[in-house]
mmCIF file with all atom_site columns, C-alpha atoms in Angstrom:
data_model
loop_
_atom_site.group_PDB
_atom_site.id
_atom_site.type_symbol
_atom_site.label_atom_id
_atom_site.label_alt_id
_atom_site.label_comp_id
_atom_site.label_asym_id
_atom_site.label_entity_id
_atom_site.label_seq_id
_atom_site.pdbx_PDB_ins_code
_atom_site.Cartn_x
_atom_site.Cartn_y
_atom_site.Cartn_z
_atom_site.occupancy
_atom_site.B_iso_or_equiv
_atom_site.pdbx_formal_charge
_atom_site.auth_seq_id
_atom_site.auth_comp_id
_atom_site.auth_asym_id
_atom_site.auth_atom_id
_atom_site.pdbx_PDB_model_num
ATOM 1   C CA . GLN O 1 1   ? 96.845  71.281 187.930 1.00 0.00 ? 202 GLN O CA 1
ATOM 2   C CA . VAL O 1 2   ? 100.297 70.239 189.030 1.00 0.00 ? 203 VAL O CA 1
ATOM 3   C CA . GLN O 1 3   ? 102.086 67.655 186.923 1.00 0.00 ? 204 GLN O CA 1
ATOM 4   C CA . LEU O 1 4   ? 105.441 66.011 187.533 1.00 0.00 ? 205 LEU O CA 1
ATOM 5   C CA . GLN O 1 5   ? 107.855 64.391 185.096 1.00 0.00 ? 206 GLN O CA 1
ATOM 6   C CA . GLU O 1 6   ? 111.003 62.472 185.937 1.00 0.00 ? 207 GLU O CA 1
ATOM 7   C CA . SER O 1 7   ? 114.029 62.420 183.649 1.00 0.00 ? 208 SER O CA 1
ATOM 8   C CA . GLY O 1 8   ? 117.514 60.974 183.730 1.00 0.00 ? 209 GLY O CA 1
ATOM 9   C CA . PRO O 1 9   ? 119.685 58.086 182.583 1.00 0.00 ? 210 PRO O CA 1
ATOM 10  C CA . GLY O 1 10  ? 118.059 54.689 182.610 1.00 0.00 ? 211 GLY O CA 1
ATOM 11  C CA . LEU O 1 11  ? 121.212 52.569 182.774 1.00 0.00 ? 212 LEU O CA 1
ATOM 12  C CA . LEU O 1 12  ? 124.100 52.888 185.198 1.00 0.00 ? 213 LEU O CA 1
ATOM 13  C CA . LYS O 1 13  ? 127.119 50.816 186.083 1.00 0.00 ? 214 LYS O CA 1
ATOM 14  C CA . PRO O 1 14  ? 127.880 49.810 189.675 1.00 0.00 ? 215 PRO O CA 1
ATOM 15  C CA . ALA O 1 15  ? 129.616 52.535 191.704 1.00 0.00 ? 216 ALA O CA 1
ATOM 16  C CA . GLU O 1 16  ? 128.275 55.324 189.462 1.00 0.00 ? 217 GLU O CA 1
ATOM 17  C CA . THR O 1 17  ? 126.043 58.167 190.658 1.00 0.00 ? 218 THR O CA 1
ATOM 18  C CA . LEU O 1 18  ? 122.343 58.150 189.855 1.00 0.00 ? 219 LEU O CA 1
ATOM 19  C CA . SER O 1 19  ? 121.052 61.620 188.931 1.00 0.00 ? 220 SER O CA 1
ATOM 20  C CA . LEU O 1 20  ? 117.372 62.240 188.283 1.00 0.00 ? 221 LEU O CA 1
ATOM 21  C CA . THR O 1 21  ? 115.379 65.421 187.813 1.00 0.00 ? 222 THR O CA 1
ATOM 22  C CA . CYS O 1 22  ? 111.691 66.027 188.401 1.00 0.00 ? 223 CYS O CA 1
ATOM 23  C CA . SER O 1 23  ? 110.126 68.878 186.430 1.00 0.00 ? 224 SER O CA 1
ATOM 24  C CA . VAL O 1 24  ? 107.124 70.562 188.009 1.00 0.00 ? 225 VAL O CA 1
ATOM 25  C CA . SER O 1 25  ? 104.487 72.179 185.797 1.00 0.00 ? 226 SER O CA 1
ATOM 26  C CA . GLY O 1 26  ? 101.061 73.684 186.376 1.00 0.00 ? 227 GLY O CA 1
ATOM 27  C CA . GLY O 1 27  ? 101.837 75.035 189.813 1.00 0.00 ? 228 GLY O CA 1
ATOM 28  C CA . SER O 1 28  ? 104.380 76.643 192.083 1.00 0.00 ? 229 SER O CA 1
ATOM 29  C CA . ILE O 1 29  ? 107.326 74.714 193.440 1.00 0.00 ? 230 ILE O CA 1
ATOM 30  C CA . SER O 1 30  ? 107.761 77.317 196.149 1.00 0.00 ? 231 SER O CA 1
ATOM 31  C CA . SER O 1 31  ? 105.066 76.180 198.549 1.00 0.00 ? 232 SER O CA 1
ATOM 32  C CA . SER O 1 32  ? 105.213 72.440 199.082 1.00 0.00 ? 233 SER O CA 1
ATOM 33  C CA . TYR O 1 33  ? 107.290 69.454 200.000 1.00 0.00 ? 234 TYR O CA 1
ATOM 34  C CA . TRP O 1 34  ? 108.724 67.425 197.140 1.00 0.00 ? 235 TRP O CA 1
ATOM 35  C CA . SER O 1 35  ? 109.659 63.790 197.499 1.00 0.00 ? 236 SER O CA 1
ATOM 36  C CA . TRP O 1 36  ? 111.283 60.798 195.860 1.00 0.00 ? 237 TRP O CA 1
ATOM 37  C CA . ILE O 1 37  ? 110.066 57.207 196.169 1.00 0.00 ? 238 ILE O CA 1
ATOM 38  C CA . ARG O 1 38  ? 111.327 54.099 194.456 1.00 0.00 ? 239 ARG O CA 1
ATOM 39  C CA . GLN O 1 39  ? 109.759 50.743 193.727 1.00 0.00 ? 240 GLN O CA 1
ATOM 40  C CA . SER O 1 40  ? 111.570 47.482 193.171 1.00 0.00 ? 241 SER O CA 1
ATOM 41  C CA . PRO O 1 41  ? 110.238 43.927 193.032 1.00 0.00 ? 242 PRO O CA 1
ATOM 42  C CA . GLY O 1 42  ? 112.307 43.000 196.048 1.00 0.00 ? 243 GLY O CA 1
ATOM 43  C CA . LYS O 1 43  ? 111.575 45.909 198.390 1.00 0.00 ? 244 LYS O CA 1
ATOM 44  C CA . GLY O 1 44  ? 108.271 47.290 197.176 1.00 0.00 ? 245 GLY O CA 1
ATOM 45  C CA . LEU O 1 45  ? 107.645 51.015 197.589 1.00 0.00 ? 246 LEU O CA 1
ATOM 46  C CA . GLU O 1 46  ? 110.433 52.766 199.466 1.00 0.00 ? 247 GLU O CA 1
ATOM 47  C CA . TYR O 1 47  ? 110.482 56.368 200.688 1.00 0.00 ? 248 TYR O CA 1
ATOM 48  C CA . ILE O 1 48  ? 113.789 58.013 199.729 1.00 0.00 ? 249 ILE O CA 1
ATOM 49  C CA . GLY O 1 49  ? 113.314 61.517 201.108 1.00 0.00 ? 250 GLY O CA 1
ATOM 50  C CA . TYR O 1 50  ? 111.873 64.975 200.639 1.00 0.00 ? 251 TYR O CA 1
ATOM 51  C CA . ILE O 1 51  ? 112.857 68.598 200.281 1.00 0.00 ? 252 ILE O CA 1
ATOM 52  C CA . TYR O 1 52  ? 110.837 71.586 201.411 1.00 0.00 ? 253 TYR O CA 1
ATOM 53  C CA . TYR O 1 53  ? 110.772 74.715 199.285 1.00 0.00 ? 254 TYR O CA 1
ATOM 54  C CA . SER O 1 54  ? 112.867 76.410 201.985 1.00 0.00 ? 255 SER O CA 1
ATOM 55  C CA . GLY O 1 55  ? 115.616 73.884 201.281 1.00 0.00 ? 256 GLY O CA 1
ATOM 56  C CA . SER O 1 56  ? 115.266 71.709 204.360 1.00 0.00 ? 257 SER O CA 1
ATOM 57  C CA . THR O 1 57  ? 115.563 68.000 203.656 1.00 0.00 ? 258 THR O CA 1
ATOM 58  C CA . ASN O 1 58  ? 114.697 64.652 205.184 1.00 0.00 ? 259 ASN O CA 1
ATOM 59  C CA . TYR O 1 59  ? 116.225 61.363 204.065 1.00 0.00 ? 260 TYR O CA 1
ATOM 60  C CA . ASN O 1 60  ? 115.518 57.724 204.756 1.00 0.00 ? 261 ASN O CA 1
ATOM 61  C CA . PRO O 1 61  ? 118.247 56.636 207.197 1.00 0.00 ? 262 PRO O CA 1
ATOM 62  C CA . SER O 1 62  ? 118.820 53.521 205.093 1.00 0.00 ? 263 SER O CA 1
ATOM 63  C CA . LEU O 1 63  ? 120.005 55.747 202.218 1.00 0.00 ? 264 LEU O CA 1
ATOM 64  C CA . GLN O 1 64  ? 121.106 58.889 204.028 1.00 0.00 ? 265 GLN O CA 1
ATOM 65  C CA . SER O 1 65  ? 124.833 58.432 203.492 1.00 0.00 ? 266 SER O CA 1
ATOM 66  C CA . ARG O 1 66  ? 124.387 58.258 199.714 1.00 0.00 ? 267 ARG O CA 1
ATOM 67  C CA . VAL O 1 67  ? 121.446 60.516 198.881 1.00 0.00 ? 268 VAL O CA 1
ATOM 68  C CA . THR O 1 68  ? 121.050 64.225 198.180 1.00 0.00 ? 269 THR O CA 1
ATOM 69  C CA . ILE O 1 69  ? 117.836 65.974 197.161 1.00 0.00 ? 270 ILE O CA 1
ATOM 70  C CA . SER O 1 70  ? 118.053 69.530 195.882 1.00 0.00 ? 271 SER O CA 1
ATOM 71  C CA . LEU O 1 71  ? 115.691 72.164 194.522 1.00 0.00 ? 272 LEU O CA 1
ATOM 72  C CA . ASP O 1 72  ? 116.048 74.656 191.668 1.00 0.00 ? 273 ASP O CA 1
ATOM 73  C CA . THR O 1 73  ? 113.164 77.100 191.997 1.00 0.00 ? 274 THR O CA 1
ATOM 74  C CA . SER O 1 74  ? 114.222 79.085 188.938 1.00 0.00 ? 275 SER O CA 1
ATOM 75  C CA . LYS O 1 75  ? 113.828 75.983 186.801 1.00 0.00 ? 276 LYS O CA 1
ATOM 76  C CA . THR O 1 76  ? 110.869 74.588 188.804 1.00 0.00 ? 277 THR O CA 1
ATOM 77  C CA . GLN O 1 77  ? 112.757 71.343 189.218 1.00 0.00 ? 278 GLN O CA 1
ATOM 78  C CA . PHE O 1 78  ? 114.018 69.209 192.017 1.00 0.00 ? 279 PHE O CA 1
ATOM 79  C CA . SER O 1 79  ? 116.659 66.526 191.792 1.00 0.00 ? 280 SER O CA 1
ATOM 80  C CA . LEU O 1 80  ? 117.849 63.279 193.295 1.00 0.00 ? 281 LEU O CA 1
ATOM 81  C CA . LYS O 1 81  ? 121.443 62.125 193.513 1.00 0.00 ? 282 LYS O CA 1
ATOM 82  C CA . LEU O 1 82  ? 122.334 58.665 194.786 1.00 0.00 ? 283 LEU O CA 1
ATOM 83  C CA . THR O 1 83  ? 126.004 57.773 194.906 1.00 0.00 ? 284 THR O CA 1
ATOM 84  C CA . SER O 1 84  ? 127.797 54.430 194.686 1.00 0.00 ? 285 SER O CA 1
ATOM 85  C CA . VAL O 1 85  ? 124.874 52.559 193.164 1.00 0.00 ? 286 VAL O CA 1
ATOM 86  C CA . THR O 1 86  ? 124.626 48.772 193.150 1.00 0.00 ? 287 THR O CA 1
ATOM 87  C CA . ALA O 1 87  ? 122.196 46.325 191.607 1.00 0.00 ? 288 ALA O CA 1
ATOM 88  C CA . ALA O 1 88  ? 120.028 46.783 194.702 1.00 0.00 ? 289 ALA O CA 1
ATOM 89  C CA . ASP O 1 89  ? 119.288 50.337 193.519 1.00 0.00 ? 290 ASP O CA 1
ATOM 90  C CA . THR O 1 90  ? 117.620 49.050 190.361 1.00 0.00 ? 291 THR O CA 1
ATOM 91  C CA . ALA O 1 91  ? 114.035 50.300 190.574 1.00 0.00 ? 292 ALA O CA 1
ATOM 92  C CA . VAL O 1 92  ? 111.374 52.548 189.166 1.00 0.00 ? 293 VAL O CA 1
ATOM 93  C CA . TYR O 1 93  ? 111.950 55.999 190.649 1.00 0.00 ? 294 TYR O CA 1
ATOM 94  C CA . TYR O 1 94  ? 109.011 58.311 191.243 1.00 0.00 ? 295 TYR O CA 1
ATOM 95  C CA . CYS O 1 95  ? 108.871 61.946 192.235 1.00 0.00 ? 296 CYS O CA 1
ATOM 96  C CA . ALA O 1 96  ? 105.792 63.090 194.134 1.00 0.00 ? 297 ALA O CA 1
ATOM 97  C CA . ARG O 1 97  ? 104.390 66.130 195.861 1.00 0.00 ? 298 ARG O CA 1
ATOM 98  C CA . LEU O 1 98  ? 104.175 65.589 199.590 1.00 0.00 ? 299 LEU O CA 1
ATOM 99  C CA . GLU O 1 99  ? 101.210 67.672 200.652 1.00 0.00 ? 300 GLU O CA 1
ATOM 100 C CA . GLN O 1 100 ? 99.909  68.459 204.103 1.00 0.00 ? 301 GLN O CA 1
ATOM 101 C CA . GLN O 1 101 ? 96.152  68.044 204.298 1.00 0.00 ? 302 GLN O CA 1
ATOM 102 C CA . LEU O 1 102 ? 94.352  69.575 207.280 1.00 0.00 ? 303 LEU O CA 1
ATOM 103 C CA . VAL O 1 103 ? 91.547  67.535 208.838 1.00 0.00 ? 304 VAL O CA 1
ATOM 104 C CA . HIS O 1 104 ? 89.941  68.770 212.061 1.00 0.00 ? 305 HIS O CA 1
ATOM 105 C CA . GLY O 1 105 ? 93.076  70.752 212.833 1.00 0.00 ? 306 GLY O CA 1
ATOM 106 C CA . LEU O 1 106 ? 95.471  67.865 212.265 1.00 0.00 ? 307 LEU O CA 1
ATOM 107 C CA . GLY O 1 107 ? 97.973  67.939 209.404 1.00 0.00 ? 308 GLY O CA 1
ATOM 108 C CA . TYR O 1 108 ? 98.305  64.729 207.433 1.00 0.00 ? 309 TYR O CA 1
ATOM 109 C CA . TYR O 1 109 ? 101.126 64.307 204.946 1.00 0.00 ? 310 TYR O CA 1
ATOM 110 C CA . CYS O 1 110 ? 100.366 62.364 201.790 1.00 0.00 ? 311 CYS O CA 1
ATOM 111 C CA . MET O 1 111 ? 101.787 62.001 198.287 1.00 0.00 ? 312 MET O CA 1
ATOM 112 C CA . ASP O 1 112 ? 98.966  63.455 196.240 1.00 0.00 ? 313 ASP O CA 1
ATOM 113 C CA . VAL O 1 113 ? 100.591 64.057 192.856 1.00 0.00 ? 314 VAL O CA 1
ATOM 114 C CA . TRP O 1 114 ? 103.030 61.607 191.274 1.00 0.00 ? 315 TRP O CA 1
ATOM 115 C CA . GLY O 1 115 ? 105.188 61.549 188.210 1.00 0.00 ? 316 GLY O CA 1
ATOM 116 C CA . LYS O 1 116 ? 104.865 58.614 185.842 1.00 0.00 ? 317 LYS O CA 1
ATOM 117 C CA . GLY O 1 117 ? 108.110 57.091 187.055 1.00 0.00 ? 318 GLY O CA 1
ATOM 118 C CA . THR O 1 118 ? 111.402 56.322 185.378 1.00 0.00 ? 319 THR O CA 1
ATOM 119 C CA . THR O 1 119 ? 113.167 52.965 185.342 1.00 0.00 ? 320 THR O CA 1
ATOM 120 C CA . VAL O 1 120 ? 116.778 52.887 186.471 1.00 0.00 ? 321 VAL O CA 1
ATOM 121 C CA . THR O 1 121 ? 118.816 49.725 185.954 1.00 0.00 ? 322 THR O CA 1
ATOM 122 C CA . VAL O 1 122 ? 122.223 49.190 187.519 1.00 0.00 ? 323 VAL O CA 1
ATOM 123 C CA . SER O 1 123 ? 124.238 46.603 185.644 1.00 0.00 ? 324 SER O CA 1
ATOM 124 C CA . SER O 1 124 ? 127.816 46.064 184.581 1.00 0.00 ? 325 SER O CA 1
ATOM 125 C CA . ASP K 2 1   ? 111.216 52.234 211.399 1.00 0.00 ? 102 ASP K CA 1
ATOM 126 C CA . ILE K 2 2   ? 107.511 51.475 211.622 1.00 0.00 ? 103 ILE K CA 1
ATOM 127 C CA . GLN K 2 3   ? 106.659 48.309 209.683 1.00 0.00 ? 104 GLN K CA 1
ATOM 128 C CA . MET K 2 4   ? 103.415 48.152 207.731 1.00 0.00 ? 105 MET K CA 1
ATOM 129 C CA . THR K 2 5   ? 101.962 44.700 207.113 1.00 0.00 ? 106 THR K CA 1
ATOM 130 C CA . GLN K 2 6   ? 99.361  43.903 204.512 1.00 0.00 ? 107 GLN K CA 1
ATOM 131 C CA . SER K 2 7   ? 97.970  40.407 204.504 1.00 0.00 ? 108 SER K CA 1
ATOM 132 C CA . PRO K 2 8   ? 96.796  38.769 202.348 1.00 0.00 ? 109 PRO K CA 1
ATOM 133 C CA . SER K 2 9   ? 99.106  39.730 199.508 1.00 0.00 ? 110 SER K CA 1
ATOM 134 C CA . SER K 2 10  ? 96.319  38.916 197.055 1.00 0.00 ? 111 SER K CA 1
ATOM 135 C CA . LEU K 2 11  ? 92.558  38.706 197.160 1.00 0.00 ? 112 LEU K CA 1
ATOM 136 C CA . SER K 2 12  ? 90.026  37.416 194.626 1.00 0.00 ? 113 SER K CA 1
ATOM 137 C CA . ALA K 2 13  ? 86.635  39.029 194.276 1.00 0.00 ? 114 ALA K CA 1
ATOM 138 C CA . SER K 2 14  ? 83.858  39.621 191.764 1.00 0.00 ? 115 SER K CA 1
ATOM 139 C CA . VAL K 2 15  ? 82.334  42.777 190.341 1.00 0.00 ? 116 VAL K CA 1
ATOM 140 C CA . GLY K 2 16  ? 79.743  44.054 192.776 1.00 0.00 ? 117 GLY K CA 1
ATOM 141 C CA . ASP K 2 17  ? 81.362  42.460 195.842 1.00 0.00 ? 118 ASP K CA 1
ATOM 142 C CA . ARG K 2 18  ? 82.109  44.355 199.017 1.00 0.00 ? 119 ARG K CA 1
ATOM 143 C CA . VAL K 2 19  ? 85.814  44.014 199.771 1.00 0.00 ? 120 VAL K CA 1
ATOM 144 C CA . THR K 2 20  ? 87.885  44.885 202.815 1.00 0.00 ? 121 THR K CA 1
ATOM 145 C CA . ILE K 2 21  ? 91.678  45.178 202.685 1.00 0.00 ? 122 ILE K CA 1
ATOM 146 C CA . PRO K 2 22  ? 93.517  45.184 206.020 1.00 0.00 ? 123 PRO K CA 1
ATOM 147 C CA . CYS K 2 23  ? 96.709  46.937 207.051 1.00 0.00 ? 124 CYS K CA 1
ATOM 148 C CA . ARG K 2 24  ? 98.557  46.714 210.335 1.00 0.00 ? 125 ARG K CA 1
ATOM 149 C CA . ALA K 2 25  ? 101.283 48.956 211.768 1.00 0.00 ? 126 ALA K CA 1
ATOM 150 C CA . SER K 2 26  ? 104.037 47.653 214.047 1.00 0.00 ? 127 SER K CA 1
ATOM 151 C CA . GLN K 2 27  ? 103.274 50.478 216.476 1.00 0.00 ? 128 GLN K CA 1
ATOM 152 C CA . SER K 2 28  ? 100.540 53.071 216.810 1.00 0.00 ? 129 SER K CA 1
ATOM 153 C CA . VAL K 2 29  ? 100.396 55.593 213.987 1.00 0.00 ? 130 VAL K CA 1
ATOM 154 C CA . SER K 2 30  ? 97.209  57.225 215.315 1.00 0.00 ? 131 SER K CA 1
ATOM 155 C CA . THR K 2 31  ? 95.278  58.143 212.148 1.00 0.00 ? 132 THR K CA 1
ATOM 156 C CA . TYR K 2 32  ? 98.363  59.007 210.086 1.00 0.00 ? 133 TYR K CA 1
ATOM 157 C CA . LEU K 2 33  ? 97.577  56.409 207.460 1.00 0.00 ? 134 LEU K CA 1
ATOM 158 C CA . ASN K 2 34  ? 97.209  56.765 203.709 1.00 0.00 ? 135 ASN K CA 1
ATOM 159 C CA . TRP K 2 35  ? 95.914  54.373 201.061 1.00 0.00 ? 136 TRP K CA 1
ATOM 160 C CA . TYR K 2 36  ? 97.052  54.253 197.433 1.00 0.00 ? 137 TYR K CA 1
ATOM 161 C CA . GLN K 2 37  ? 95.875  52.347 194.379 1.00 0.00 ? 138 GLN K CA 1
ATOM 162 C CA . GLN K 2 38  ? 98.335  51.227 191.725 1.00 0.00 ? 139 GLN K CA 1
ATOM 163 C CA . LYS K 2 39  ? 97.621  49.716 188.328 1.00 0.00 ? 140 LYS K CA 1
ATOM 164 C CA . PRO K 2 40  ? 100.279 47.915 186.261 1.00 0.00 ? 141 PRO K CA 1
ATOM 165 C CA . GLY K 2 41  ? 102.801 50.283 184.713 1.00 0.00 ? 142 GLY K CA 1
ATOM 166 C CA . LYS K 2 42  ? 101.312 53.309 186.465 1.00 0.00 ? 143 LYS K CA 1
ATOM 167 C CA . ALA K 2 43  ? 102.239 55.430 189.446 1.00 0.00 ? 144 ALA K CA 1
ATOM 168 C CA . PRO K 2 44  ? 100.340 55.001 192.707 1.00 0.00 ? 145 PRO K CA 1
ATOM 169 C CA . ARG K 2 45  ? 97.221  57.136 193.122 1.00 0.00 ? 146 ARG K CA 1
ATOM 170 C CA . LEU K 2 46  ? 96.226  58.592 196.473 1.00 0.00 ? 147 LEU K CA 1
ATOM 171 C CA . LEU K 2 47  ? 92.819  57.358 197.620 1.00 0.00 ? 148 LEU K CA 1
ATOM 172 C CA . ILE K 2 48  ? 92.562  58.146 201.315 1.00 0.00 ? 149 ILE K CA 1
ATOM 173 C CA . TYR K 2 49  ? 94.544  60.152 203.859 1.00 0.00 ? 150 TYR K CA 1
ATOM 174 C CA . GLY K 2 50  ? 94.159  60.583 207.571 1.00 0.00 ? 151 GLY K CA 1
ATOM 175 C CA . ALA K 2 51  ? 92.853  56.996 207.696 1.00 0.00 ? 152 ALA K CA 1
ATOM 176 C CA . SER K 2 52  ? 89.379  57.966 206.507 1.00 0.00 ? 153 SER K CA 1
ATOM 177 C CA . THR K 2 53  ? 89.345  61.156 204.410 1.00 0.00 ? 154 THR K CA 1
ATOM 178 C CA . LEU K 2 54  ? 88.638  60.575 200.745 1.00 0.00 ? 155 LEU K CA 1
ATOM 179 C CA . GLU K 2 55  ? 90.954  62.372 198.310 1.00 0.00 ? 156 GLU K CA 1
ATOM 180 C CA . SER K 2 56  ? 89.144  64.680 195.913 1.00 0.00 ? 157 SER K CA 1
ATOM 181 C CA . GLY K 2 57  ? 87.844  62.861 192.843 1.00 0.00 ? 158 GLY K CA 1
ATOM 182 C CA . VAL K 2 58  ? 87.945  59.378 194.410 1.00 0.00 ? 159 VAL K CA 1
ATOM 183 C CA . PRO K 2 59  ? 84.628  57.523 194.109 1.00 0.00 ? 160 PRO K CA 1
ATOM 184 C CA . SER K 2 60  ? 82.569  57.290 197.284 1.00 0.00 ? 161 SER K CA 1
ATOM 185 C CA . ARG K 2 61  ? 82.532  53.477 197.118 1.00 0.00 ? 162 ARG K CA 1
ATOM 186 C CA . PHE K 2 62  ? 86.011  53.694 198.673 1.00 0.00 ? 163 PHE K CA 1
ATOM 187 C CA . SER K 2 63  ? 86.239  54.242 202.411 1.00 0.00 ? 164 SER K CA 1
ATOM 188 C CA . GLY K 2 64  ? 88.852  53.891 205.104 1.00 0.00 ? 165 GLY K CA 1
ATOM 189 C CA . SER K 2 65  ? 88.688  53.211 208.808 1.00 0.00 ? 166 SER K CA 1
ATOM 190 C CA . GLY K 2 66  ? 90.846  52.438 211.805 1.00 0.00 ? 167 GLY K CA 1
ATOM 191 C CA . SER K 2 67  ? 93.283  54.077 214.171 1.00 0.00 ? 168 SER K CA 1
ATOM 192 C CA . GLY K 2 68  ? 96.305  53.053 216.175 1.00 0.00 ? 169 GLY K CA 1
ATOM 193 C CA . THR K 2 69  ? 97.674  49.905 214.565 1.00 0.00 ? 170 THR K CA 1
ATOM 194 C CA . ASP K 2 70  ? 94.766  48.415 212.601 1.00 0.00 ? 171 ASP K CA 1
ATOM 195 C CA . PHE K 2 71  ? 93.255  49.898 209.474 1.00 0.00 ? 172 PHE K CA 1
ATOM 196 C CA . THR K 2 72  ? 90.904  48.825 206.708 1.00 0.00 ? 173 THR K CA 1
ATOM 197 C CA . LEU K 2 73  ? 90.211  49.968 203.184 1.00 0.00 ? 174 LEU K CA 1
ATOM 198 C CA . THR K 2 74  ? 86.718  49.061 202.039 1.00 0.00 ? 175 THR K CA 1
ATOM 199 C CA . ILE K 2 75  ? 85.324  49.053 198.529 1.00 0.00 ? 176 ILE K CA 1
ATOM 200 C CA . SER K 2 76  ? 81.550  48.840 198.844 1.00 0.00 ? 177 SER K CA 1
ATOM 201 C CA . SER K 2 77  ? 80.744  47.522 195.362 1.00 0.00 ? 178 SER K CA 1
ATOM 202 C CA . LEU K 2 78  ? 83.672  46.478 193.196 1.00 0.00 ? 179 LEU K CA 1
ATOM 203 C CA . GLN K 2 79  ? 83.844  47.930 189.721 1.00 0.00 ? 180 GLN K CA 1
ATOM 204 C CA . PRO K 2 80  ? 85.986  46.522 186.879 1.00 0.00 ? 181 PRO K CA 1
ATOM 205 C CA . GLU K 2 81  ? 88.416  49.447 187.157 1.00 0.00 ? 182 GLU K CA 1
ATOM 206 C CA . ASP K 2 82  ? 89.081  48.676 190.840 1.00 0.00 ? 183 ASP K CA 1
ATOM 207 C CA . PHE K 2 83  ? 91.145  45.568 190.131 1.00 0.00 ? 184 PHE K CA 1
ATOM 208 C CA . ALA K 2 84  ? 94.595  46.826 191.104 1.00 0.00 ? 185 ALA K CA 1
ATOM 209 C CA . THR K 2 85  ? 97.123  46.677 193.925 1.00 0.00 ? 186 THR K CA 1
ATOM 210 C CA . TYR K 2 86  ? 96.429  48.638 197.097 1.00 0.00 ? 187 TYR K CA 1
ATOM 211 C CA . TYR K 2 87  ? 99.104  49.977 199.425 1.00 0.00 ? 188 TYR K CA 1
ATOM 212 C CA . CYS K 2 88  ? 98.888  51.477 202.869 1.00 0.00 ? 189 CYS K CA 1
ATOM 213 C CA . GLN K 2 89  ? 101.502 53.973 204.061 1.00 0.00 ? 190 GLN K CA 1
ATOM 214 C CA . HIS K 2 90  ? 101.939 55.699 207.389 1.00 0.00 ? 191 HIS K CA 1
ATOM 215 C CA . SER K 2 91  ? 102.895 59.365 207.748 1.00 0.00 ? 192 SER K CA 1
ATOM 216 C CA . TYR K 2 92  ? 103.284 59.336 211.524 1.00 0.00 ? 193 TYR K CA 1
ATOM 217 C CA . MET K 2 93  ? 107.022 59.976 211.385 1.00 0.00 ? 194 MET K CA 1
ATOM 218 C CA . THR K 2 94  ? 109.822 59.651 208.885 1.00 0.00 ? 195 THR K CA 1
ATOM 219 C CA . PRO K 2 95  ? 110.794 57.405 207.277 1.00 0.00 ? 196 PRO K CA 1
ATOM 220 C CA . TYR K 2 96  ? 107.319 56.994 205.865 1.00 0.00 ? 197 TYR K CA 1
ATOM 221 C CA . THR K 2 97  ? 106.921 53.304 205.074 1.00 0.00 ? 198 THR K CA 1
ATOM 222 C CA . PHE K 2 98  ? 104.559 51.404 202.830 1.00 0.00 ? 199 PHE K CA 1
ATOM 223 C CA . GLY K 2 99  ? 102.960 48.017 203.165 1.00 0.00 ? 200 GLY K CA 1
ATOM 224 C CA . GLN K 2 100 ? 103.857 45.339 200.632 1.00 0.00 ? 201 GLN K CA 1
ATOM 225 C CA . GLY K 2 101 ? 100.497 45.701 198.946 1.00 0.00 ? 202 GLY K CA 1
ATOM 226 C CA . THR K 2 102 ? 97.362  43.647 198.408 1.00 0.00 ? 203 THR K CA 1
ATOM 227 C CA . LYS K 2 103 ? 96.598  42.713 194.813 1.00 0.00 ? 204 LYS K CA 1
ATOM 228 C CA . LEU K 2 104 ? 92.886  42.598 194.097 1.00 0.00 ? 205 LEU K CA 1
ATOM 229 C CA . GLU K 2 105 ? 92.160  40.060 191.380 1.00 0.00 ? 206 GLU K CA 1
ATOM 230 C CA . ILE K 2 106 ? 89.070  39.072 189.464 1.00 0.00 ? 207 ILE K CA 1
ATOM 231 C CA . LYS K 2 107 ? 87.467  35.846 190.658 1.00 0.00 ? 208 LYS K CA 1
#
C-alpha cells in the first residue's frame, strides 16, 4: 500500500526558498497525479498544485509565480519549491496522491493517500 | 476560484446521535465533491468522493449526499472516534478548494 513521507527544512528566513521532498513507497510513482497541500491557522487547507507522472503540472494561481513541482521517477520522489517565502507561508505542508476514481463513467479526483505532514516556519 | 462554505464551524453532539454537516459551493460543482476527516496532529483522511461514494475502509455510518451547490455529510450514529474536524473540497476544476471545516465536539 502506498505511503508518502515529506522531508525538508523546518525553519526558513523571509525571502529564502522552501524545498520539500515527498518520498513514495509501496507503489509506483509512474501512474498517478501527485499533489501538495498546505494548512495554516489563517487560511485552512490550501491546494498548492500537482504533477502528473508525465511531467505536466498544475498550480494554484495564487502561488503560481513562486511554485515549482517536479518529479524524480528514479528516486520515486516528487518535490516542491516555493521561492521568496514570507511569514504567510508558515504552514504544515502535506504531499498527497491525487487519484481519479471512476463512478458510473465519471472521473472524480480526490486525495486518497496523504503524508503525515511537515511543519515549515518562516521567521527572521 | 470556487468558494466552499461550511457553517457552522463547530457542532456539539453525543455518542449515538445522527449528525449532518453541511457544505455549500459558490457555484455548481455537480457531484465533484469530496469529504475528509482530520484529527488533531494528523493528516486529513478521505471519507467520500463524488459526493456520495464511500472510500474503501470507511465505516458505513458515514454517507454523503447533494449535487450542484449544496452537500451534506451524515454520520448515522456517532462513535467516540468520530469526534474530529470535517472538510469538504470540490474537484470540479482547479484550483481545488476546501471549506474551512466543521469541528465535531462532544456534548
